[in-house]
Amino acid sequence: MKKSLSVAIAVIAVAATACVNYAYNNKPDFMESAESRVGSYLTSDYGKVSCTSIQIDDKRWELDCLNQKRGKSFQFAVYSAEQAPYDVSRSFYLEAINDDAKQSASQGLMKYLQINTKDADVTQS
């Protein structure tokens, strides 16, 4: 009886956690993909990075990745592929915001992400 009660409590806890995560993690698929791909590619080229994202408005997100060891900060504006001014081969489109992001755009795996490095109409944060 105690074992089945413990299992039931564990199942309820896991379900509740999943529901809370889903409710608060309402990032669109293109943003989830961008976080995963950019974080992986930057780690491959620069070493471990930690990335965070915030929604700026209905169409624009911002992705900030930090490599503490090298003191590099990579800031990108992220949009869905439908908003790209040119064809992109994935679900997201990136614009480099700061110099580290612009330099990364031509390095290693990052060059395959078709990052716009022109001065974009984005606000530096």
C-alpha angles and dihedrals in degrees: 000000000000091000094052090046090052091049091048091051091049092050092049091048092051092047092048091049091050091050093049092048091049093048094050098035100065096150114146118248093253090057093049088050093048093050092050097044098042093045091050095046094046090049089051092052104032108018129256115352132181117215132199129181137201132188112242098182140329093296106025133067129177123222119198119188123185131198103193095185093060095029093237126147120192117197123188136175108224126205135168114268090250089068095052116116088222136028114284126189098225139050094267140054123211133205119191112233105182135034095260090054092047092051092047091055092078097039129098116306093351091076089070092063094073092229116192106232097176116110098281126202093256133121118246110238 
